[in-house]
PDB file of C-alpha atoms and ligand atoms in Angstrom:
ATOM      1  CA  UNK A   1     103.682 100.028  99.714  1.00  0.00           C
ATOM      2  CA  UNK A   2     102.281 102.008  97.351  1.00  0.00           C
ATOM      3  CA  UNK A   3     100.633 105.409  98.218  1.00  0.00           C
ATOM      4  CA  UNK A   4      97.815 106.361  95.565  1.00  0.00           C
ATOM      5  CA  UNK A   5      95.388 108.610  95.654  1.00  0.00           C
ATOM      6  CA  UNK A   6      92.783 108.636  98.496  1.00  0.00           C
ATOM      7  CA  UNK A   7      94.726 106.727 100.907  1.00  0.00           C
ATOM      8  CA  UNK A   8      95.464 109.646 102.720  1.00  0.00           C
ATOM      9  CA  UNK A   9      93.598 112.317 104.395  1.00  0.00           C
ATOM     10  CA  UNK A  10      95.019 115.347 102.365  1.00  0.00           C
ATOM     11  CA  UNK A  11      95.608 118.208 104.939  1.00  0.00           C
ATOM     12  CA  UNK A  12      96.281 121.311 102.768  1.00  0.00           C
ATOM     13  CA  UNK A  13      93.633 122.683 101.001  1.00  0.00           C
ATOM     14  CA  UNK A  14      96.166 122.961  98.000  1.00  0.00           C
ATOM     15  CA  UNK A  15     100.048 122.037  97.353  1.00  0.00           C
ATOM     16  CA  UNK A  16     100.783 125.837  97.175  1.00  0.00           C
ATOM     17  CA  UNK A  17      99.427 126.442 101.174  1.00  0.00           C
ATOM     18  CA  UNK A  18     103.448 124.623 101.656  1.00  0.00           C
ATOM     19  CA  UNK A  19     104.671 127.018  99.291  1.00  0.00           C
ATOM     20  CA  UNK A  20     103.175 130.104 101.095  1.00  0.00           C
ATOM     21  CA  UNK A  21     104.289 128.562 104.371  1.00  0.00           C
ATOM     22  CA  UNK A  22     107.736 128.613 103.373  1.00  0.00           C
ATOM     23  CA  UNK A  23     107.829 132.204 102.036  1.00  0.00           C
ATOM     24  CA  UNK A  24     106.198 133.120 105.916  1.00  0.00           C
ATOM     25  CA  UNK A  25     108.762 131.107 107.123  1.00  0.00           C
ATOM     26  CA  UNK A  26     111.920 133.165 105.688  1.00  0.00           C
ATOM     27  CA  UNK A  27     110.044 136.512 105.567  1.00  0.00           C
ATOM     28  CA  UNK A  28     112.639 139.292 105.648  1.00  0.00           C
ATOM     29  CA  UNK A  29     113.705 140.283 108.803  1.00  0.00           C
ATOM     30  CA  UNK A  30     112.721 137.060 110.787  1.00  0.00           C
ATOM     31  CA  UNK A  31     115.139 135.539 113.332  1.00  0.00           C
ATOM     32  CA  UNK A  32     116.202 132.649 111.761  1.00  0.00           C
ATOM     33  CA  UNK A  33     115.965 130.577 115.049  1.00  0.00           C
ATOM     34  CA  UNK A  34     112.292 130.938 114.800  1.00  0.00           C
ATOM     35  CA  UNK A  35     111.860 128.553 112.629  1.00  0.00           C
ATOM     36  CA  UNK A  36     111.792 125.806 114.977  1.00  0.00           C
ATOM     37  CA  UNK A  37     109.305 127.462 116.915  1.00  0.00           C
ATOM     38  CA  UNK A  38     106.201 126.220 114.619  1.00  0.00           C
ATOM     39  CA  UNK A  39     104.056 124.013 116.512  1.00  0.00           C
ATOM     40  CA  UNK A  40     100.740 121.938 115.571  1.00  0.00           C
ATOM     41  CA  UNK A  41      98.312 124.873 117.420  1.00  0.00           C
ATOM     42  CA  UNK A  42      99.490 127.754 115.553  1.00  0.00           C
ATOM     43  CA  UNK A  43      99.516 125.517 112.355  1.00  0.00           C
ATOM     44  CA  UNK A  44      97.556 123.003 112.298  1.00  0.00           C
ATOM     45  CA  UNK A  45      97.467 122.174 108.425  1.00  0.00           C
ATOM     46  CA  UNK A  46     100.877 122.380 107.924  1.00  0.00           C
ATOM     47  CA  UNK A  47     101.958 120.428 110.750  1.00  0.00           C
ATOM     48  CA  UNK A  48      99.818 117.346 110.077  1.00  0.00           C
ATOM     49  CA  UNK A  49     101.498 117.870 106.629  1.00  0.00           C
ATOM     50  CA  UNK A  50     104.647 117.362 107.701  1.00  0.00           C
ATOM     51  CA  UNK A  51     103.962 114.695 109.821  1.00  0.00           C
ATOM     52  CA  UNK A  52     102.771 112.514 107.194  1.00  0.00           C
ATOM     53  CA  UNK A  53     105.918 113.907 105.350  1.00  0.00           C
ATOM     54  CA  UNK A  54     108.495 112.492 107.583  1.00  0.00           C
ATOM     55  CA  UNK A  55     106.381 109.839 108.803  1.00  0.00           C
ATOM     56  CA  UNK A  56     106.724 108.086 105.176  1.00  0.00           C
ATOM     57  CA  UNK A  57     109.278 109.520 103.758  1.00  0.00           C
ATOM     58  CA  UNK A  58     112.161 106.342 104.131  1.00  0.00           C
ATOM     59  CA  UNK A  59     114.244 105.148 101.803  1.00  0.00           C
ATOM     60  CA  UNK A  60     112.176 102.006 100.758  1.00  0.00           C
ATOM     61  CA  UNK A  61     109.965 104.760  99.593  1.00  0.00           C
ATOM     62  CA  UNK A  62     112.010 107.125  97.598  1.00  0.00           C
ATOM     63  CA  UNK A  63     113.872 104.005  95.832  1.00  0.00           C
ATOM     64  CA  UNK A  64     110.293 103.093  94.717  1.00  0.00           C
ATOM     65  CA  UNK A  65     109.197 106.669  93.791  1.00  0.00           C
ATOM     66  CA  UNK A  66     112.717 106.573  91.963  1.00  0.00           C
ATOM     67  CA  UNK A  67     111.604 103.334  89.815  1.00  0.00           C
ATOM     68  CA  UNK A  68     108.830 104.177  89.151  1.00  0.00           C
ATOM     69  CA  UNK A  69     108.798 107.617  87.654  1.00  0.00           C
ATOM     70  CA  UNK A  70     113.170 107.560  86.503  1.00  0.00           C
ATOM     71  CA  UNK A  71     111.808 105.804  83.525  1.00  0.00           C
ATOM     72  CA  UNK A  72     109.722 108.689  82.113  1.00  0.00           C
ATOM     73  CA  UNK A  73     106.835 106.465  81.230  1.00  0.00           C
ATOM     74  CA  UNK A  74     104.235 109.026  81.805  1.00  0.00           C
ATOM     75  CA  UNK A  75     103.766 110.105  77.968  1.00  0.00           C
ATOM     76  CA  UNK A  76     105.605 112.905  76.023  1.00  0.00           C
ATOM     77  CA  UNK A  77     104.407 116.456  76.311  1.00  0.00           C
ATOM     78  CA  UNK A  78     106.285 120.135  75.697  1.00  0.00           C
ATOM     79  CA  UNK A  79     106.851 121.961  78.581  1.00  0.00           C
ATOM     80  CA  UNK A  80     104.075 124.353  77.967  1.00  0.00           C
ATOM     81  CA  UNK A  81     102.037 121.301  77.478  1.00  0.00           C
ATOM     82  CA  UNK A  82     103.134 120.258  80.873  1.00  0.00           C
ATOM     83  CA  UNK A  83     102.470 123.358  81.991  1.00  0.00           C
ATOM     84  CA  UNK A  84      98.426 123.799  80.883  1.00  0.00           C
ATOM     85  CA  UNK A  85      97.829 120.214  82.512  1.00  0.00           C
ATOM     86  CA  UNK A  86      99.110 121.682  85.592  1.00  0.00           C
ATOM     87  CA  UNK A  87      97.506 124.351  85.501  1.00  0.00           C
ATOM     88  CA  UNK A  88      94.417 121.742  85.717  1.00  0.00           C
ATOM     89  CA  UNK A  89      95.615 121.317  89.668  1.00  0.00           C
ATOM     90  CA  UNK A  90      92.841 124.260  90.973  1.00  0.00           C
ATOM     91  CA  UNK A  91      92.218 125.292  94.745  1.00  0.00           C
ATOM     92  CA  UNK A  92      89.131 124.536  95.214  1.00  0.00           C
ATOM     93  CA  UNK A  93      88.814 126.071  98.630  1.00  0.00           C
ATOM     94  CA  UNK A  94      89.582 129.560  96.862  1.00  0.00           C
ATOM     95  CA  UNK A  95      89.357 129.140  92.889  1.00  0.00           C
ATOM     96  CA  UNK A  96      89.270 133.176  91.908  1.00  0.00           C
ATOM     97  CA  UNK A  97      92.002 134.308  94.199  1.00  0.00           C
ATOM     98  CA  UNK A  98      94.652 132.179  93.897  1.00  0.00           C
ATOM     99  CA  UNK A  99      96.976 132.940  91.097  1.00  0.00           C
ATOM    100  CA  UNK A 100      96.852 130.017  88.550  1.00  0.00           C
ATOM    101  CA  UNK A 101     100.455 127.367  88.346  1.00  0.00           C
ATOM    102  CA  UNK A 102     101.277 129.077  85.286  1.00  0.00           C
ATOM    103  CA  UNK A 103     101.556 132.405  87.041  1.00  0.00           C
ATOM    104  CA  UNK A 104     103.577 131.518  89.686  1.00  0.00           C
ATOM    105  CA  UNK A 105     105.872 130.400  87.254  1.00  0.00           C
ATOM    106  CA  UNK A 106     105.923 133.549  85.423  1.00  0.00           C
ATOM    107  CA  UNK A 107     105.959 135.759  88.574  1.00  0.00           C
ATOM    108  CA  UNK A 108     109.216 133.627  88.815  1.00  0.00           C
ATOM    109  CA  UNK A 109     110.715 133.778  85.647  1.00  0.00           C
ATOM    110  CA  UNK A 110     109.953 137.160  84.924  1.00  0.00           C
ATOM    111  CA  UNK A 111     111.343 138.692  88.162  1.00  0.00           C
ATOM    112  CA  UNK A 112     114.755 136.358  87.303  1.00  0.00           C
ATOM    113  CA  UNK A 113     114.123 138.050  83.704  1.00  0.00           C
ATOM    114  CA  UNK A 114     113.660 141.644  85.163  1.00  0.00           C
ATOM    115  CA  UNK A 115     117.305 141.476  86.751  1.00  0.00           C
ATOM    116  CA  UNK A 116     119.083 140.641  83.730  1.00  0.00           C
ATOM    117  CA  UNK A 117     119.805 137.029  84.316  1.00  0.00           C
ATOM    118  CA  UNK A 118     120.541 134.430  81.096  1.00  0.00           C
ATOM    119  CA  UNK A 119     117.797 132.773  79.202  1.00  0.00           C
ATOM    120  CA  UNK A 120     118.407 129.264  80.652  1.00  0.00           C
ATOM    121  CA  UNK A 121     118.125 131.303  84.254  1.00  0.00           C
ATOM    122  CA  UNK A 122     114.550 132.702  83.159  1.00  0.00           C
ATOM    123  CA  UNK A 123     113.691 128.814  81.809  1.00  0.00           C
ATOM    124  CA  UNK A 124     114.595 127.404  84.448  1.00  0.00           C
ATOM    125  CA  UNK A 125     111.990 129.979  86.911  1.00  0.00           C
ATOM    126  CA  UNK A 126     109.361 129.117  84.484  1.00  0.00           C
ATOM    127  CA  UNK A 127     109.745 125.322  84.914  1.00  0.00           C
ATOM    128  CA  UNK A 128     110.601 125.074  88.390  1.00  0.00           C
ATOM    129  CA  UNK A 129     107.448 123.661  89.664  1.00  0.00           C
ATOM    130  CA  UNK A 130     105.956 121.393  86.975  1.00  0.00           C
ATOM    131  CA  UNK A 131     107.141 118.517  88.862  1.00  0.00           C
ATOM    132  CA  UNK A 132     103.766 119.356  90.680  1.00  0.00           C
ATOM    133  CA  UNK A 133     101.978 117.517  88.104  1.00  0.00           C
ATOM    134  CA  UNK A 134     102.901 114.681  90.551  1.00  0.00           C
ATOM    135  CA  UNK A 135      99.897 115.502  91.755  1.00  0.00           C
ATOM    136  CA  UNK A 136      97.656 114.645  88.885  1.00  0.00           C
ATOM    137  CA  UNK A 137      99.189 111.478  88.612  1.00  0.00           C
ATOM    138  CA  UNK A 138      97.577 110.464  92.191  1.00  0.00           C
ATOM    139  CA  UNK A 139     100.368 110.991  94.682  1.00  0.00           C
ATOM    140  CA  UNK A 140      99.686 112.296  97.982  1.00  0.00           C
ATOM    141  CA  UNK A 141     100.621 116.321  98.984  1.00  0.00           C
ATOM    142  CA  UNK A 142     103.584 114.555 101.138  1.00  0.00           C
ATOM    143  CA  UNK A 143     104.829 112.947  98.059  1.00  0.00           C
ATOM    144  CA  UNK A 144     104.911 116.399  96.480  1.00  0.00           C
ATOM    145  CA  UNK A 145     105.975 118.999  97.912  1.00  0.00           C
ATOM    146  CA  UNK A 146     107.636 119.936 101.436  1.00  0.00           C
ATOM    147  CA  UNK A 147     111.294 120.607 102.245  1.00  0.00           C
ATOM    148  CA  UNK A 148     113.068 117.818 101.124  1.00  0.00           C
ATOM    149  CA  UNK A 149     115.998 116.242 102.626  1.00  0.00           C
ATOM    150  CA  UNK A 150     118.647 113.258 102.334  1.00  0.00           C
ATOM    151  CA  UNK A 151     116.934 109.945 103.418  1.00  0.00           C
ATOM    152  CA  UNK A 152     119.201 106.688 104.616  1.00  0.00           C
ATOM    153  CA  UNK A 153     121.068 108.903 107.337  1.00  0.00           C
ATOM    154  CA  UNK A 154     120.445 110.978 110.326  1.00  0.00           C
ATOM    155  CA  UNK A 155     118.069 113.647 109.762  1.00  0.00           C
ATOM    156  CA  UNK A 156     119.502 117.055 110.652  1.00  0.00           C
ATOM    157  CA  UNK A 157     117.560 118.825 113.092  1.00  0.00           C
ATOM    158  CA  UNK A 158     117.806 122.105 110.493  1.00  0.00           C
ATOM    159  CA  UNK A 159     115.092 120.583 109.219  1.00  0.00           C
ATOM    160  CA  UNK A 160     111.525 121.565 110.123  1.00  0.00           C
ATOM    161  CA  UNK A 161     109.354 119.677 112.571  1.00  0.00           C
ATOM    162  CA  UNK A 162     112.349 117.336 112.934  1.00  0.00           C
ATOM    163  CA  UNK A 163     110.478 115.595 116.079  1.00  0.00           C
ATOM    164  CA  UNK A 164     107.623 113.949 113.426  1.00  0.00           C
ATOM    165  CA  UNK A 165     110.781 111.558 111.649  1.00  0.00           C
ATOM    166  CA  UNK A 166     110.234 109.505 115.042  1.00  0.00           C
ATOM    167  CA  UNK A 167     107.494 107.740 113.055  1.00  0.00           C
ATOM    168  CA  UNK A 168     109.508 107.296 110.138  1.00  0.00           C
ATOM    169  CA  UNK A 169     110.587 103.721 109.766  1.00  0.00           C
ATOM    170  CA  UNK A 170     114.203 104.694 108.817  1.00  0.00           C
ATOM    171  CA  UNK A 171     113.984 105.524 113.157  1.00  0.00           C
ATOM    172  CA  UNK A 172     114.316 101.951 114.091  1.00  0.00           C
ATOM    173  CA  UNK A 173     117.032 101.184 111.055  1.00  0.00           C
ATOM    174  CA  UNK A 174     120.753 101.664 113.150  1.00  0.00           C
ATOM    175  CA  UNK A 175     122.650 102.037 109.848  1.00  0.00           C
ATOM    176  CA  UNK A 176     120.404 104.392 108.580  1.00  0.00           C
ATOM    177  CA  UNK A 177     120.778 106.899 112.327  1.00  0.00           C
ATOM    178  CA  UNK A 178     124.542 107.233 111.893  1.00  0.00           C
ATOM    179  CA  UNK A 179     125.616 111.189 110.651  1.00  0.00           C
ATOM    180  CA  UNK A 180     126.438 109.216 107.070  1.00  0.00           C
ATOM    181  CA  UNK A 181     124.332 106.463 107.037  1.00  0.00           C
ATOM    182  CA  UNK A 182     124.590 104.313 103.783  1.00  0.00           C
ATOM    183  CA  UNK A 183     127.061 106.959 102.065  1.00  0.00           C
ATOM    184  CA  UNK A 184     130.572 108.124 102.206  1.00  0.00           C
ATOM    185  CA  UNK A 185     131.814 111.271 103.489  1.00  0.00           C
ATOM    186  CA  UNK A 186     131.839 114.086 101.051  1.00  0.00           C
ATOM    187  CA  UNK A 187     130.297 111.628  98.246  1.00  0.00           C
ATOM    188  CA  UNK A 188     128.439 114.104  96.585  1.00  0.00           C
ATOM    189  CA  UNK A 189     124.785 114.902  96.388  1.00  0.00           C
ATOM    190  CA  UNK A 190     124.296 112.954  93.432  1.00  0.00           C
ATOM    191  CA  UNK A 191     124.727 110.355  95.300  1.00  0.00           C
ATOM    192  CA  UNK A 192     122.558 110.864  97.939  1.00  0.00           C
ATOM    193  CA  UNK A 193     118.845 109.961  97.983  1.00  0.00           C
ATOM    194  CA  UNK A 194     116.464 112.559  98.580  1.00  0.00           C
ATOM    195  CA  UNK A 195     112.584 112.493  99.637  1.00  0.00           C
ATOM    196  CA  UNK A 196     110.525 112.335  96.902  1.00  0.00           C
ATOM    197  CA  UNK A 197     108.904 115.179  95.323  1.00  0.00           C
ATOM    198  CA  UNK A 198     108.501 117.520  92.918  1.00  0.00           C
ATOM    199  CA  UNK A 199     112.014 119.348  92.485  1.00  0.00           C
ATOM    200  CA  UNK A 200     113.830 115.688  92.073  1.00  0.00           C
ATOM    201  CA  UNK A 201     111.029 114.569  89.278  1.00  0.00           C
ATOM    202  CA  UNK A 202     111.306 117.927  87.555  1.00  0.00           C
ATOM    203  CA  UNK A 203     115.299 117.168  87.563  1.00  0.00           C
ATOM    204  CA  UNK A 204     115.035 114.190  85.976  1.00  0.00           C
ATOM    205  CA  UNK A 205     112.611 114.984  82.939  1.00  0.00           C
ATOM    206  CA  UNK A 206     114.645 118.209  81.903  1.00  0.00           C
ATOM    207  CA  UNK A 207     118.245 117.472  83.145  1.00  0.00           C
ATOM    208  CA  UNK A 208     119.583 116.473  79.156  1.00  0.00           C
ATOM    209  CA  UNK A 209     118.585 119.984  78.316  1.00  0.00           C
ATOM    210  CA  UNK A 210     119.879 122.459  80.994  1.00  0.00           C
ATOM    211  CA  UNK A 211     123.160 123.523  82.355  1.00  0.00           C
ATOM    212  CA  UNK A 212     124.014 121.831  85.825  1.00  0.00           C
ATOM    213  CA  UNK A 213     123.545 125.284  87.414  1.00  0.00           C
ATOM    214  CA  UNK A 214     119.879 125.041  86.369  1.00  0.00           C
ATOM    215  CA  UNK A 215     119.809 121.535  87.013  1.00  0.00           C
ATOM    216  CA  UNK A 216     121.180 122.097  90.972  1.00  0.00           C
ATOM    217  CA  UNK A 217     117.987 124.983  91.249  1.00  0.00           C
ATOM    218  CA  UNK A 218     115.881 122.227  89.762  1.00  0.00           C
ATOM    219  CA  UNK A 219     116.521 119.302  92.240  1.00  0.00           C
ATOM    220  CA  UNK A 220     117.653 121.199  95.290  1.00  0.00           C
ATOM    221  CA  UNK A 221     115.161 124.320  95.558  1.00  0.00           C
ATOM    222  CA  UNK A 222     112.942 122.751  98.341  1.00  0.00           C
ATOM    223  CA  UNK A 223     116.247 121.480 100.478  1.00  0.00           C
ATOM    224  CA  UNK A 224     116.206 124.839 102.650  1.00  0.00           C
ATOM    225  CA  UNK A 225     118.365 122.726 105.491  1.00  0.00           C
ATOM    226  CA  UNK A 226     121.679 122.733 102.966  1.00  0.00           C
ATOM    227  CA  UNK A 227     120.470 125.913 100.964  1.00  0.00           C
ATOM    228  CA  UNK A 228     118.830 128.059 103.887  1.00  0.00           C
ATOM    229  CA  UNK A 229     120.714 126.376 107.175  1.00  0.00           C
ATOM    230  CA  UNK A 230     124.014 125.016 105.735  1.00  0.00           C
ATOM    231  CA  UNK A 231     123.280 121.433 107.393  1.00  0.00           C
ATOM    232  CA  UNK A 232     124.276 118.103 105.816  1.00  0.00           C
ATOM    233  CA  UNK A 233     127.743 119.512 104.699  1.00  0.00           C
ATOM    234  CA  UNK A 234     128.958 116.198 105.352  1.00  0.00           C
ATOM    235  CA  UNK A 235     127.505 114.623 102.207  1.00  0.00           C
ATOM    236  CA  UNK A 236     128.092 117.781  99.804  1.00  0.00           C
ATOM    237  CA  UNK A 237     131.272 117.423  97.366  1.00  0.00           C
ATOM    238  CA  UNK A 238     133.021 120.767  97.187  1.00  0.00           C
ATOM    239  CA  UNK A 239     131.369 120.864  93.422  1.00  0.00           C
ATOM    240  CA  UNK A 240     128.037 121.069  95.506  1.00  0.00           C
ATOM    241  CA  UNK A 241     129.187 123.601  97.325  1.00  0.00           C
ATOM    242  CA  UNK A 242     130.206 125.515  94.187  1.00  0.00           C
ATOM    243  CA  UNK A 243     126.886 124.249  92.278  1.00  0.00           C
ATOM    244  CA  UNK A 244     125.022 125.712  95.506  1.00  0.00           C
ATOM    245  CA  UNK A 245     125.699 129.410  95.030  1.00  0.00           C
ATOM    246  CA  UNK A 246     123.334 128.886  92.099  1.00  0.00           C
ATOM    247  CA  UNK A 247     120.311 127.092  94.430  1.00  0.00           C
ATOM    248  CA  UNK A 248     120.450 130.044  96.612  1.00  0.00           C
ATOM    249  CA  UNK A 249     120.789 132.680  93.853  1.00  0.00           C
ATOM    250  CA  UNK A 250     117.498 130.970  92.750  1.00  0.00           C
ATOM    251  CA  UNK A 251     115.680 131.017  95.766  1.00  0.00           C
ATOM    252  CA  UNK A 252     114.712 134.708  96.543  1.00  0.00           C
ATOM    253  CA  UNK A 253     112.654 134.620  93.124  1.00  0.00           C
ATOM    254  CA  UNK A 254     111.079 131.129  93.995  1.00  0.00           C
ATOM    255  CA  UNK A 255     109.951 133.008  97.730  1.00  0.00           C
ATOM    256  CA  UNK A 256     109.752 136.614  96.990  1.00  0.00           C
ATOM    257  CA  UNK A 257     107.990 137.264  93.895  1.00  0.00           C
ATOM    258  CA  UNK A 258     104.363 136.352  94.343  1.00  0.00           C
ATOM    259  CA  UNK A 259     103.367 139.485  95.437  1.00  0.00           C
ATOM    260  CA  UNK A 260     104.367 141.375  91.835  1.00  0.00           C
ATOM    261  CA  UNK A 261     101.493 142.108  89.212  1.00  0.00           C
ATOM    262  CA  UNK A 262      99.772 139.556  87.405  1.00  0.00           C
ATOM    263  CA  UNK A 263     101.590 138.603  84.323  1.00  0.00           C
ATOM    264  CA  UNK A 264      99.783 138.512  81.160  1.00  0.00           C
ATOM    265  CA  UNK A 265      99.436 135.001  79.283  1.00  0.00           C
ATOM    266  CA  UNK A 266      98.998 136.466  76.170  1.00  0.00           C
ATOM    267  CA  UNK A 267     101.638 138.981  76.334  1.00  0.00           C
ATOM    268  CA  UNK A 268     104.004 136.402  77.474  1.00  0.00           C
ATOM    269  CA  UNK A 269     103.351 133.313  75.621  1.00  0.00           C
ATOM    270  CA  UNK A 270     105.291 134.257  72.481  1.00  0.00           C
ATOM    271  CA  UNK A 271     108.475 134.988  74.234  1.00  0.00           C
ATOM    272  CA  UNK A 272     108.420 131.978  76.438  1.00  0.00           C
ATOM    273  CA  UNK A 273     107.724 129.959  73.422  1.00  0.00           C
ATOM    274  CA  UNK A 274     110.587 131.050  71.318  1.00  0.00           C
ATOM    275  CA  UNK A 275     112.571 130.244  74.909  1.00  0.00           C
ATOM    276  CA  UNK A 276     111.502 126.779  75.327  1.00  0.00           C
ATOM    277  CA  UNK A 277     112.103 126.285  71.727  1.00  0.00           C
ATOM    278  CA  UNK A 278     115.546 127.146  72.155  1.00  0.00           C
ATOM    279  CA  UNK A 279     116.261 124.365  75.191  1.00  0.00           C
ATOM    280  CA  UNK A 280     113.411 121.870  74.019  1.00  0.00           C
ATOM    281  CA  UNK A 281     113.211 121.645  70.529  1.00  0.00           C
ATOM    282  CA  UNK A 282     111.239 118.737  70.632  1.00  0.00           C
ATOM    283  CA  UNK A 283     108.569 117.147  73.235  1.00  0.00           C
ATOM    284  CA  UNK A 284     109.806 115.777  76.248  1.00  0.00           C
ATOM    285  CA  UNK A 285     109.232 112.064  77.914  1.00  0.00           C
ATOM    286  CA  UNK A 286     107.461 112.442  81.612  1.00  0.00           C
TER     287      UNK A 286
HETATM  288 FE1  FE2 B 301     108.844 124.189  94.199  1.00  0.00          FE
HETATM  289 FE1  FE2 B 302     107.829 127.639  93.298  1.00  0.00          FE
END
């Protein structure tokens, strides 16, 4: 089944109302066992986000998603190309407020820049969330964003709203409910099959031109249960492990840095051109 646009009601009045939710969610200072205390009332949006999240969210469907886009067969474009079209992707429930795609990713990269990090650390902020343009192409805001997580095994109850993956297909598949399900022990997260979404499209358009500590923020910023909760262990190689000192060295910046001044494009644009020069010479396939 294929999920294009219109098919579903949409419940967030933009992709970024997720994004916002998750900074709330691991706001300094908060117990961290309140994160399972989110219910639909207090919610509402987000919750009936989620639940079409983990209500289609099986395997059949990520080894579609995973045809269909791991072919890059959506045109070429440079990544500032890529990012003016996504810049396209307005809220229209609050159009002057809301700081544009493009400055999110430069709050991002310029607070990773501020602190010293190396250039393919700073490249890798200002990319982060192009895989968004999933959007544009039609998909629905569950195919997009949300926390992702392994799909063809037991869910982990680290992640959020865990109770909505009872109407997930994968419920009523036995060798898809056991702690490993289809994979091996330890078998490495390359190996393992995540939801589809942004962070694992973005991966696989830029992953020829970016260190594998860029390419683990990439792929595994929105998988808070491993990153934020340590769950699913099980499945990570000890390279993971390694590899995941980098996905949570990334993720403060990703959370945290909205709330600094409003970069200016014009300032920036020359810098961040001569950057993405350096890592993508040429345009990219989508
Ligand atoms: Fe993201
Ligand atoms: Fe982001």
């Amino acid at each position: 089944m294929s999920a294009g646009p219109g098919i579903f009601h949409e419940p967030l009045a933009h992709v970024d109302q997720w994004d916002d939710f998750v900074a709330g969610r691991y706001r300094e200072g908060r117990e961290s066992k309140d994160f399972r205390n989110y219910d639909r009332e207090a919610n509402p949006s987000i919750a009936e986000f989620y639940r079409q999240n983990h209500a289609h969210q099986s395997l059949a469907f990520v080894l579609e998603k995973e045809r269909e886009y791991g072919s890059l067969q959506r045109g070429r474009r440079s990544i500032w190309e890529a990012a003016e079209y996504l810049n396209t992707l307005v809220d229209e429930s609050d159009p002057d407020t809301d700081l544009s795609q493009i400055e999110h990713l430069l709050q991002t990269s310029e607070a990773i820049r501020a602190d010293g990090h190396p250039r393919w650390f700073v490249l890798t902020g200002f990319i982060h969330d192009l895989g968004k343009v999933l959007c544009l192409y039609g998909e629905p805001q569950w195919a997009v964003v949300g926390d992702t997580f392994p799909v063809g095994c037991a869910w982990s109850d680290a992640v959020i709203f865990h109770e909505y993956f009872a109407a997930n297909p994968d419920a009523r598949v036995t060798e898809y409910q056991t702690l490993n399900g289809i994979y091996e022990p330890h078998c490495g997260l390359d190996r393992v099959h995540m939801s589809w979404g942004h962070d694992e499209y973005i991966y696989r358009v830029t992953k020829n031109h970016l260190p594998e500590p860029a390419q683990y923020m990439l792929r595994y910023h929105s998988f808070y249960a491993a990153h934020r909760h340590g769950a699913y262990r099980h499945l990570m190689s000890a390279h993971d492990e390694e590899m995941f000192d980098w996905v949570r060295k990334f993720n403060p910046y990703d959370l945290y840095s909205k709330g600094a001044s409003r970069p200016s494009l014009k300032e920036l644009r020359p810098w961040y051109e001569d950057l993405i020069a350096e890592f993508f010479p040429e345009p990219i396939d989508w």
